PDB file of N, CA, C and O in Angstrom:
ATOM      1  N   MET R  11      98.221 100.212 153.139  1.00 78.00           N
ATOM      2  CA  MET R  11      98.750 100.436 154.478  1.00 78.00           C
ATOM      3  C   MET R  11      98.444 101.884 154.864  1.00 78.00           C
ATOM      4  O   MET R  11      98.687 102.810 154.102  1.00 78.00           O
ATOM      5  N   SER R  12      97.952 102.058 156.060  1.00 92.00           N
ATOM      6  CA  SER R  12      97.585 103.406 156.504  1.00 92.00           C
ATOM      7  C   SER R  12      98.813 104.164 156.978  1.00 92.00           C
ATOM      8  O   SER R  12      99.879 103.583 157.199  1.00 92.00           O
ATOM      9  N   LEU R  13      98.632 105.436 157.139  1.00 92.00           N
ATOM     10  CA  LEU R  13      99.730 106.291 157.612  1.00 92.00           C
ATOM     11  C   LEU R  13     100.183 105.853 158.996  1.00 92.00           C
ATOM     12  O   LEU R  13     101.386 105.818 159.280  1.00 92.00           O
ATOM     13  N   GLN R  14      99.232 105.478 159.852  1.00 93.00           N
ATOM     14  CA  GLN R  14      99.570 105.032 161.215  1.00 93.00           C
ATOM     15  C   GLN R  14     100.402 103.750 161.164  1.00 93.00           C
ATOM     16  O   GLN R  14     101.377 103.610 161.904  1.00 93.00           O
ATOM     17  N   ASP R  15     100.040 102.826 160.270  1.00 94.00           N
ATOM     18  CA  ASP R  15     100.804 101.583 160.123  1.00 94.00           C
ATOM     19  C   ASP R  15     102.223 101.865 159.624  1.00 94.00           C
ATOM     20  O   ASP R  15     103.185 101.252 160.080  1.00 94.00           O
ATOM     21  N   GLU R  16     102.341 102.782 158.678  1.00 95.00           N
ATOM     22  CA  GLU R  16     103.658 103.137 158.155  1.00 95.00           C
ATOM     23  C   GLU R  16     104.528 103.776 159.221  1.00 95.00           C
ATOM     24  O   GLU R  16     105.721 103.475 159.334  1.00 95.00           O
ATOM     25  N   LEU R  17     103.926 104.661 160.045  1.00 94.00           N
ATOM     26  CA  LEU R  17     104.686 105.286 161.128  1.00 94.00           C
ATOM     27  C   LEU R  17     105.129 104.252 162.156  1.00 94.00           C
ATOM     28  O   LEU R  17     106.255 104.316 162.670  1.00 94.00           O
ATOM     29  N   SER R  18     104.282 103.290 162.447  1.00 95.00           N
ATOM     30  CA  SER R  18     104.651 102.233 163.397  1.00 95.00           C
ATOM     31  C   SER R  18     105.802 101.400 162.840  1.00 95.00           C
ATOM     32  O   SER R  18     106.731 101.041 163.565  1.00 95.00           O
ATOM     33  N   ALA R  19     105.751 101.100 161.544  1.00 95.00           N
ATOM     34  CA  ALA R  19     106.830 100.335 160.917  1.00 95.00           C
ATOM     35  C   ALA R  19     108.141 101.122 160.952  1.00 95.00           C
ATOM     36  O   ALA R  19     109.211 100.556 161.219  1.00 95.00           O
ATOM     37  N   VAL R  20     108.068 102.417 160.695  1.00 96.00           N
ATOM     38  CA  VAL R  20     109.266 103.259 160.745  1.00 96.00           C
ATOM     39  C   VAL R  20     109.839 103.275 162.154  1.00 96.00           C
ATOM     40  O   VAL R  20     111.055 103.159 162.347  1.00 96.00           O
ATOM     41  N   ARG R  21     108.980 103.392 163.159  1.00 96.00           N
ATOM     42  CA  ARG R  21     109.459 103.393 164.554  1.00 96.00           C
ATOM     43  C   ARG R  21     110.137 102.073 164.903  1.00 96.00           C
ATOM     44  O   ARG R  21     111.186 102.057 165.559  1.00 96.00           O
ATOM     45  N   ARG R  22     109.528 100.949 164.485  1.00 97.00           N
ATOM     46  CA  ARG R  22     110.135  99.642 164.763  1.00 97.00           C
ATOM     47  C   ARG R  22     111.503  99.534 164.089  1.00 97.00           C
ATOM     48  O   ARG R  22     112.478  99.072 164.693  1.00 97.00           O
ATOM     49  N   ASN R  23     111.577  99.955 162.833  1.00 96.00           N
ATOM     50  CA  ASN R  23     112.854  99.898 162.112  1.00 96.00           C
ATOM     51  C   ASN R  23     113.896 100.801 162.755  1.00 96.00           C
ATOM     52  O   ASN R  23     115.077 100.442 162.851  1.00 96.00           O
ATOM     53  N   LEU R  24     113.481 101.965 163.193  1.00 96.00           N
ATOM     54  CA  LEU R  24     114.406 102.890 163.843  1.00 96.00           C
ATOM     55  C   LEU R  24     114.889 102.327 165.175  1.00 96.00           C
ATOM     56  O   LEU R  24     116.077 102.415 165.496  1.00 96.00           O
ATOM     57  N   ASP R  25     113.990 101.706 165.927  1.00 96.00           N
ATOM     58  CA  ASP R  25     114.393 101.082 167.188  1.00 96.00           C
ATOM     59  C   ASP R  25     115.383  99.943 166.945  1.00 96.00           C
ATOM     60  O   ASP R  25     116.375  99.802 167.660  1.00 96.00           O
ATOM     61  N   GLU R  26     115.104  99.143 165.914  1.00 97.00           N
ATOM     62  CA  GLU R  26     116.011  98.053 165.581  1.00 97.00           C
ATOM     63  C   GLU R  26     117.373  98.587 165.146  1.00 97.00           C
ATOM     64  O   GLU R  26     118.415  98.071 165.557  1.00 97.00           O
ATOM     65  N   LEU R  27     117.368  99.625 164.342  1.00 96.00           N
ATOM     66  CA  LEU R  27     118.621 100.242 163.909  1.00 96.00           C
ATOM     67  C   LEU R  27     119.405 100.773 165.103  1.00 96.00           C
ATOM     68  O   LEU R  27     120.615 100.593 165.201  1.00 96.00           O
ATOM     69  N   THR R  28     118.718 101.413 166.034  1.00 96.00           N
ATOM     70  CA  THR R  28     119.373 101.947 167.235  1.00 96.00           C
ATOM     71  C   THR R  28     120.014 100.814 168.030  1.00 96.00           C
ATOM     72  O   THR R  28     121.158 100.938 168.482  1.00 96.00           O
ATOM     73  N   ARG R  29     119.292  99.696 168.191  1.00 96.00           N
ATOM     74  CA  ARG R  29     119.852  98.548 168.921  1.00 96.00           C
ATOM     75  C   ARG R  29     121.087  97.997 168.220  1.00 96.00           C
ATOM     76  O   ARG R  29     122.087  97.678 168.862  1.00 96.00           O
ATOM     77  N   LYS R  30     121.032  97.903 166.897  1.00 96.00           N
ATOM     78  CA  LYS R  30     122.173  97.369 166.138  1.00 96.00           C
ATOM     79  C   LYS R  30     123.392  98.285 166.252  1.00 96.00           C
ATOM     80  O   LYS R  30     124.518  97.813 166.405  1.00 96.00           O
ATOM     81  N   VAL R  31     123.172  99.593 166.181  1.00 95.00           N
ATOM     82  CA  VAL R  31     124.283 100.538 166.293  1.00 95.00           C
ATOM     83  C   VAL R  31     124.907 100.448 167.680  1.00 95.00           C
ATOM     84  O   VAL R  31     126.134 100.436 167.828  1.00 95.00           O
ATOM     85  N   GLU R  32     124.077 100.370 168.708  1.00 94.00           N
ATOM     86  CA  GLU R  32     124.605 100.239 170.072  1.00 94.00           C
ATOM     87  C   GLU R  32     125.405  98.950 170.221  1.00 94.00           C
ATOM     88  O   GLU R  32     126.463  98.931 170.847  1.00 94.00           O
ATOM     89  N   GLN R  33     124.914  97.855 169.611  1.00 93.00           N
ATOM     90  CA  GLN R  33     125.628  96.586 169.661  1.00 93.00           C
ATOM     91  C   GLN R  33     126.983  96.694 168.957  1.00 93.00           C
ATOM     92  O   GLN R  33     128.003  96.236 169.471  1.00 93.00           O
ATOM     93  N   LEU R  34     127.008  97.342 167.797  1.00 92.00           N
ATOM     94  CA  LEU R  34     128.269  97.539 167.082  1.00 92.00           C
ATOM     95  C   LEU R  34     129.239  98.401 167.875  1.00 92.00           C
ATOM     96  O   LEU R  34     130.443  98.135 167.895  1.00 92.00           O
ATOM     97  N   GLU R  35     128.729  99.438 168.526  1.00 90.00           N
ATOM     98  CA  GLU R  35     129.598 100.294 169.345  1.00 90.00           C
ATOM     99  C   GLU R  35     130.212  99.506 170.500  1.00 90.00           C
ATOM    100  O   GLU R  35     131.393  99.673 170.805  1.00 90.00           O
ATOM    101  N   ARG R  36     129.416  98.635 171.121  1.00 89.00           N
ATOM    102  CA  ARG R  36     129.954  97.809 172.212  1.00 89.00           C
ATOM    103  C   ARG R  36     131.028  96.861 171.689  1.00 89.00           C
ATOM    104  O   ARG R  36     132.079  96.698 172.295  1.00 89.00           O
ATOM    105  N   GLN R  37     130.757  96.237 170.529  1.00 88.00           N
ATOM    106  CA  GLN R  37     131.743  95.319 169.956  1.00 88.00           C
ATOM    107  C   GLN R  37     133.023  96.048 169.564  1.00 88.00           C
ATOM    108  O   GLN R  37     134.118  95.555 169.809  1.00 88.00           O
ATOM    109  N   ALA R  38     132.892  97.220 168.980  1.00 86.00           N
ATOM    110  CA  ALA R  38     134.068  97.986 168.575  1.00 86.00           C
ATOM    111  C   ALA R  38     134.851  98.432 169.796  1.00 86.00           C
ATOM    112  O   ALA R  38     136.083  98.417 169.796  1.00 86.00           O
ATOM    113  N   GLY R  39     134.158  98.825 170.852  1.00 82.00           N
ATOM    114  CA  GLY R  39     134.835  99.247 172.079  1.00 82.00           C
ATOM    115  C   GLY R  39     135.605  98.115 172.710  1.00 82.00           C
ATOM    116  O   GLY R  39     136.738  98.285 173.157  1.00 82.00           O
ATOM    117  N   SER R  40     135.033  96.912 172.722  1.00 76.00           N
ATOM    118  CA  SER R  40     135.739  95.778 173.321  1.00 76.00           C
ATOM    119  C   SER R  40     136.920  95.360 172.452  1.00 76.00           C
ATOM    120  O   SER R  40     137.955  94.966 172.946  1.00 76.00           O
ATOM    121  N   LYS R  41     136.783  95.462 171.132  1.00 72.00           N
ATOM    122  CA  LYS R  41     137.897  95.127 170.234  1.00 72.00           C
ATOM    123  C   LYS R  41     139.018  96.140 170.381  1.00 72.00           C
ATOM    124  O   LYS R  41     140.184  95.784 170.422  1.00 72.00           O
ATOM    125  N   ARG R  42     138.657  97.423 170.490  1.00 69.00           N
ATOM    126  CA  ARG R  42     139.682  98.466 170.643  1.00 69.00           C
ATOM    127  C   ARG R  42     140.469  98.259 171.922  1.00 69.00           C
ATOM    128  O   ARG R  42     141.690  98.388 171.947  1.00 69.00           O
ATOM    129  N   SER R  43     139.778  97.927 173.016  1.00 66.00           N
ATOM    130  CA  SER R  43     140.497  97.745 174.276  1.00 66.00           C
ATOM    131  C   SER R  43     141.375  96.496 174.211  1.00 66.00           C
ATOM    132  O   SER R  43     142.461  96.471 174.764  1.00 66.00           O
ATOM    133  N   ALA R  44     140.927  95.453 173.511  1.00 63.00           N
ATOM    134  CA  ALA R  44     141.743  94.249 173.369  1.00 63.00           C
ATOM    135  C   ALA R  44     142.957  94.539 172.496  1.00 63.00           C
ATOM    136  O   ALA R  44     144.064  94.059 172.778  1.00 63.00           O
ATOM    137  N   ASP R  45     142.778  95.327 171.422  1.00 63.00           N
ATOM    138  CA  ASP R  45     143.904  95.678 170.547  1.00 63.00           C
ATOM    139  C   ASP R  45     144.931  96.525 171.280  1.00 63.00           C
ATOM    140  O   ASP R  45     146.121  96.378 171.063  1.00 63.00           O
ATOM    141  N   SER R  46     144.465  97.421 172.144  1.00 64.00           N
ATOM    142  CA  SER R  46     145.407  98.296 172.844  1.00 64.00           C
ATOM    143  C   SER R  46     146.250  97.516 173.841  1.00 64.00           C
ATOM    144  O   SER R  46     147.375  97.888 174.138  1.00 64.00           O
ATOM    145  N   ARG R  47     145.739  96.409 174.350  1.00 66.00           N
ATOM    146  CA  ARG R  47     146.515  95.590 175.276  1.00 66.00           C
ATOM    147  C   ARG R  47     147.593  94.797 174.557  1.00 66.00           C
ATOM    148  O   ARG R  47     148.629  94.504 175.120  1.00 66.00           O
ATOM    149  N   THR R  48     147.337  94.438 173.277  1.00 70.00           N
ATOM    150  CA  THR R  48     148.290  93.597 172.558  1.00 70.00           C
ATOM    151  C   THR R  48     149.241  94.398 171.678  1.00 70.00           C
ATOM    152  O   THR R  48     150.179  93.835 171.135  1.00 70.00           O
ATOM    153  N   ALA R  49     149.006  95.691 171.507  1.00 71.00           N
ATOM    154  CA  ALA R  49     149.852  96.503 170.626  1.00 71.00           C
ATOM    155  C   ALA R  49     151.225  96.723 171.266  1.00 71.00           C
ATOM    156  O   ALA R  49     151.339  97.094 172.423  1.00 71.00           O
ATOM    157  N   ALA R  50     152.255  96.474 170.478  1.00 78.00           N
ATOM    158  CA  ALA R  50     153.624  96.654 170.966  1.00 78.00           C
ATOM    159  C   ALA R  50     154.063  98.101 170.712  1.00 78.00           C
ATOM    160  O   ALA R  50     153.669  98.710 169.724  1.00 78.00           O
ATOM    161  N   PRO R  51     154.878  98.651 171.593  1.00 80.00           N
ATOM    162  CA  PRO R  51     155.387 100.003 171.366  1.00 80.00           C
ATOM    163  C   PRO R  51     156.314 100.028 170.163  1.00 80.00           C
ATOM    164  O   PRO R  51     156.901  98.998 169.803  1.00 80.00           O
ATOM    165  N   PRO R  52     156.458 101.180 169.500  1.00 80.00           N
ATOM    166  CA  PRO R  52     157.335 101.253 168.323  1.00 80.00           C
ATOM    167  C   PRO R  52     158.786 100.971 168.688  1.00 80.00           C
ATOM    168  O   PRO R  52     159.253 101.296 169.771  1.00 80.00           O
ATOM    169  N   ASP R  53     159.497 100.352 167.762  1.00 86.00           N
ATOM    170  CA  ASP R  53     160.902 100.005 167.951  1.00 86.00           C
ATOM    171  C   ASP R  53     161.765 101.207 167.566  1.00 86.00           C
ATOM    172  O   ASP R  53     161.831 101.565 166.399  1.00 86.00           O
ATOM    173  N   PRO R  54     162.432 101.842 168.512  1.00 86.00           N
ATOM    174  CA  PRO R  54     163.238 103.031 168.202  1.00 86.00           C
ATOM    175  C   PRO R  54     164.374 102.762 167.219  1.00 86.00           C
ATOM    176  O   PRO R  54     164.805 103.666 166.511  1.00 86.00           O
ATOM    177  N   SER R  55     164.847 101.524 167.119  1.00 88.00           N
ATOM    178  CA  SER R  55     165.949 101.236 166.199  1.00 88.00           C
ATOM    179  C   SER R  55     165.497 101.310 164.741  1.00 88.00           C
ATOM    180  O   SER R  55     166.321 101.421 163.847  1.00 88.00           O
ATOM    181  N   ARG R  56     164.184 101.261 164.484  1.00 88.00           N
ATOM    182  CA  ARG R  56     163.680 101.324 163.115  1.00 88.00           C
ATOM    183  C   ARG R  56     163.288 102.738 162.699  1.00 88.00           C
ATOM    184  O   ARG R  56     162.879 102.959 161.568  1.00 88.00           O
ATOM    185  N   MET R  57     163.407 103.697 163.600  1.00 87.00           N
ATOM    186  CA  MET R  57     163.033 105.076 163.291  1.00 87.00           C
ATOM    187  C   MET R  57     164.143 105.765 162.504  1.00 87.00           C
ATOM    188  O   MET R  57     165.324 105.533 162.739  1.00 87.00           O
ATOM    189  N   VAL R  58     163.754 106.604 161.560  1.00 87.00           N
ATOM    190  CA  VAL R  58     164.706 107.323 160.722  1.00 87.00           C
ATOM    191  C   VAL R  58     164.582 108.810 161.024  1.00 87.00           C
ATOM    192  O   VAL R  58     163.480 109.358 161.013  1.00 87.00           O
ATOM    193  N   THR R  59     165.686 109.466 161.272  1.00 87.00           N
ATOM    194  CA  THR R  59     165.686 110.898 161.531  1.00 87.00           C
ATOM    195  C   THR R  59     165.761 111.639 160.206  1.00 87.00           C
ATOM    196  O   THR R  59     166.627 111.367 159.373  1.00 87.00           O
ATOM    197  N   VAL R  60     164.849 112.573 159.994  1.00 86.00           N
ATOM    198  CA  VAL R  60     164.835 113.382 158.775  1.00 86.00           C
ATOM    199  C   VAL R  60     165.373 114.763 159.146  1.00 86.00           C
ATOM    200  O   VAL R  60     164.805 115.443 159.996  1.00 86.00           O
ATOM    201  N   PRO R  61     166.461 115.194 158.519  1.00 86.00           N
ATOM    202  CA  PRO R  61     167.056 116.479 158.894  1.00 86.00           C
ATOM    203  C   PRO R  61     166.184 117.654 158.441  1.00 86.00           C
ATOM    204  O   PRO R  61     165.424 117.556 157.472  1.00 86.00           O
ATOM    205  N   ASP R  62     166.303 118.763 159.148  1.00 90.00           N
ATOM    206  CA  ASP R  62     165.566 119.981 158.816  1.00 90.00           C
ATOM    207  C   ASP R  62     166.284 120.819 157.769  1.00 90.00           C
ATOM    208  O   ASP R  62     165.721 121.766 157.237  1.00 90.00           O
ATOM    209  N   THR R  63     167.530 120.480 157.466  1.00 89.00           N
ATOM    210  CA  THR R  63     168.298 121.268 156.496  1.00 89.00           C
ATOM    211  C   THR R  63     167.752 121.040 155.091  1.00 89.00           C
ATOM    212  O   THR R  63     167.263 119.956 154.773  1.00 89.00           O
ATOM    213  N   PRO R  64     167.842 122.054 154.220  1.00 87.00           N
ATOM    214  CA  PRO R  64     167.334 121.891 152.855  1.00 87.00           C
ATOM    215  C   PRO R  64     168.166 120.881 152.067  1.00 87.00           C
ATOM    216  O   PRO R  64     169.349 120.698 152.322  1.00 87.00           O
ATOM    217  N   TYR R  65     167.514 120.229 151.104  1.00 83.00           N
ATOM    218  CA  TYR R  65     168.209 119.282 150.239  1.00 83.00           C
ATOM    219  C   TYR R  65     169.102 120.044 149.261  1.00 83.00           C
ATOM    220  O   TYR R  65     168.848 121.188 148.915  1.00 83.00           O
ATOM    221  N   ASP R  66     170.114 119.360 148.784  1.00 84.00           N
ATOM    222  CA  ASP R  66     170.996 119.908 147.751  1.00 84.00           C
ATOM    223  C   ASP R  66     170.195 119.993 146.450  1.00 84.00           C
ATOM    224  O   ASP R  66     169.666 118.985 145.964  1.00 84.00           O
ATOM    225  N   SER R  67     170.063 121.171 145.868  1.00 81.00           N
ATOM    226  CA  SER R  67     169.245 121.360 144.666  1.00 81.00           C
ATOM    227  C   SER R  67     169.788 120.595 143.465  1.00 81.00           C
ATOM    228  O   SER R  67     169.047 120.327 142.523  1.00 81.00           O
ATOM    229  N   SER R  68     171.064 120.210 143.484  1.00 83.00           N
ATOM    230  CA  SER R  68     171.614 119.443 142.360  1.00 83.00           C
ATOM    231  C   SER R  68     170.988 118.042 142.284  1.00 83.00           C
ATOM    232  O   SER R  68     171.036 117.389 141.249  1.00 83.00           O
ATOM    233  N   LEU R  69     170.366 117.591 143.364  1.00 80.00           N
ATOM    234  CA  LEU R  69     169.689 116.300 143.341  1.00 80.00           C
ATOM    235  C   LEU R  69     168.511 116.304 142.371  1.00 80.00           C
ATOM    236  O   LEU R  69     168.108 115.279 141.854  1.00 80.00           O
ATOM    237  N   TRP R  70     167.953 117.473 142.122  1.00 74.00           N
ATOM    238  CA  TRP R  70     166.733 117.587 141.322  1.00 74.00           C
ATOM    239  C   TRP R  70     166.985 118.135 139.916  1.00 74.00           C
ATOM    240  O   TRP R  70     166.058 118.423 139.180  1.00 74.00           O
ATOM    241  N   THR R  71     168.229 118.253 139.500  1.00 73.00           N
ATOM    242  CA  THR R  71     168.569 118.877 138.218  1.00 73.00           C
ATOM    243  C   THR R  71     167.872 118.223 137.032  1.00 73.00           C
ATOM    244  O   THR R  71     167.296 118.902 136.202  1.00 73.00           O
ATOM    245  N   ASP R  72     167.896 116.923 136.907  1.00 69.00           N
ATOM    246  CA  ASP R  72     167.337 116.238 135.744  1.00 69.00           C
ATOM    247  C   ASP R  72     165.945 115.660 135.998  1.00 69.00           C
ATOM    248  O   ASP R  72     165.449 114.865 135.221  1.00 69.00           O
ATOM    249  N   SER R  73     165.321 116.068 137.051  1.00 67.00           N
ATOM    250  CA  SER R  73     164.020 115.482 137.387  1.00 67.00           C
ATOM    251  C   SER R  73     162.871 116.225 136.707  1.00 67.00           C
ATOM    252  O   SER R  73     162.987 117.383 136.328  1.00 67.00           O
ATOM    253  N   ASP R  74     161.778 115.533 136.536  1.00 62.00           N
ATOM    254  CA  ASP R  74     160.553 116.146 136.021  1.00 62.00           C
ATOM    255  C   ASP R  74     159.724 116.611 137.205  1.00 62.00           C
ATOM    256  O   ASP R  74     159.830 116.061 138.303  1.00 62.00           O
ATOM    257  N   ASP R  75     158.913 117.635 136.985  1.00 61.00           N
ATOM    258  CA  ASP R  75     157.970 118.043 138.016  1.00 61.00           C
ATOM    259  C   ASP R  75     156.873 116.989 138.030  1.00 61.00           C
ATOM    260  O   ASP R  75     156.218 116.750 137.021  1.00 61.00           O
ATOM    261  N   GLU R  76     156.694 116.372 139.152  1.00 62.00           N
ATOM    262  CA  GLU R  76     155.754 115.259 139.227  1.00 62.00           C
ATOM    263  C   GLU R  76     154.363 115.690 138.789  1.00 62.00           C
ATOM    264  O   GLU R  76     153.799 116.636 139.298  1.00 62.00           O
ATOM    265  N   GLY R  77     153.841 114.995 137.818  1.00 62.00           N
ATOM    266  CA  GLY R  77     152.504 115.298 137.310  1.00 62.00           C
ATOM    267  C   GLY R  77     152.476 116.404 136.286  1.00 62.00           C
ATOM    268  O   GLY R  77     151.464 116.626 135.637  1.00 62.00           O
ATOM    269  N   LEU R  78     153.584 117.138 136.117  1.00 64.00           N
ATOM    270  CA  LEU R  78     153.615 118.254 135.180  1.00 64.00           C
ATOM    271  C   LEU R  78     154.479 117.972 133.965  1.00 64.00           C
ATOM    272  O   LEU R  78     154.417 118.689 132.976  1.00 64.00           O
ATOM    273  N   GLY R  79     155.308 116.965 134.032  1.00 61.00           N
ATOM    274  CA  GLY R  79     156.185 116.654 132.910  1.00 61.00           C
ATOM    275  C   GLY R  79     157.497 117.416 132.989  1.00 61.00           C
ATOM    276  O   GLY R  79     157.817 118.071 133.980  1.00 61.00           O
ATOM    277  N   ALA R  80     158.260 117.311 131.921  1.00 62.00           N
ATOM    278  CA  ALA R  80     159.579 117.964 131.871  1.00 62.00           C
ATOM    279  C   ALA R  80     159.435 119.471 131.710  1.00 62.00           C
ATOM    280  O   ALA R  80     158.480 119.969 131.144  1.00 62.00           O
ATOM    281  N   ARG R  81     160.426 120.200 132.181  1.00 62.00           N
ATOM    282  CA  ARG R  81     160.359 121.661 132.181  1.00 62.00           C
ATOM    283  C   ARG R  81     160.457 122.275 130.778  1.00 62.00           C
ATOM    284  O   ARG R  81     159.903 123.326 130.508  1.00 62.00           O
ATOM    285  N   ASP R  82     161.187 121.610 129.860  1.00 67.00           N
ATOM    286  CA  ASP R  82     161.412 122.218 128.544  1.00 67.00           C
ATOM    287  C   ASP R  82     160.373 121.787 127.502  1.00 67.00           C
ATOM    288  O   ASP R  82     160.490 122.122 126.347  1.00 67.00           O
ATOM    289  N   ARG R  83     159.350 121.049 127.902  1.00 67.00           N
ATOM    290  CA  ARG R  83     158.306 120.625 126.972  1.00 67.00           C
ATOM    291  C   ARG R  83     156.978 121.251 127.361  1.00 67.00           C
ATOM    292  O   ARG R  83     156.769 121.645 128.496  1.00 67.00           O
ATOM    293  N   HIS R  84     156.092 121.332 126.378  1.00 67.00           N
ATOM    294  CA  HIS R  84     154.766 121.914 126.598  1.00 67.00           C
ATOM    295  C   HIS R  84     153.702 120.852 126.421  1.00 67.00           C
ATOM    296  O   HIS R  84     153.892 119.899 125.676  1.00 67.00           O
ATOM    297  N   ALA R  85     152.590 121.066 127.045  1.00 60.00           N
ATOM    298  CA  ALA R  85     151.472 120.134 126.895  1.00 60.00           C
ATOM    299  C   ALA R  85     150.928 120.207 125.477  1.00 60.00           C
ATOM    300  O   ALA R  85     150.991 121.265 124.850  1.00 60.00           O
ATOM    301  N   PRO R  86     150.423 119.087 124.940  1.00 58.00           N
ATOM    302  CA  PRO R  86     149.909 119.094 123.563  1.00 58.00           C
ATOM    303  C   PRO R  86     148.685 119.990 123.411  1.00 58.00           C
ATOM    304  O   PRO R  86     148.001 120.334 124.256  1.00 58.00           O
TER     305      PRO R  86
END
């Protein structure tokens, strides 16, 4: 296969890829707009308020540092 033939094949493949990507973008856009029409707003009764005040440190007295193990032990 000559260089010119290879370049023509690359151009055809690139054009086909461009068409497929554009087709996928159109499909995704139409799906997104359909999903936005059917999406229900969040239910405020299911929302949980998280206070800004610090937690009581006694809650963590006997806990391990996650991923680090217990405080009074050393790694092997």
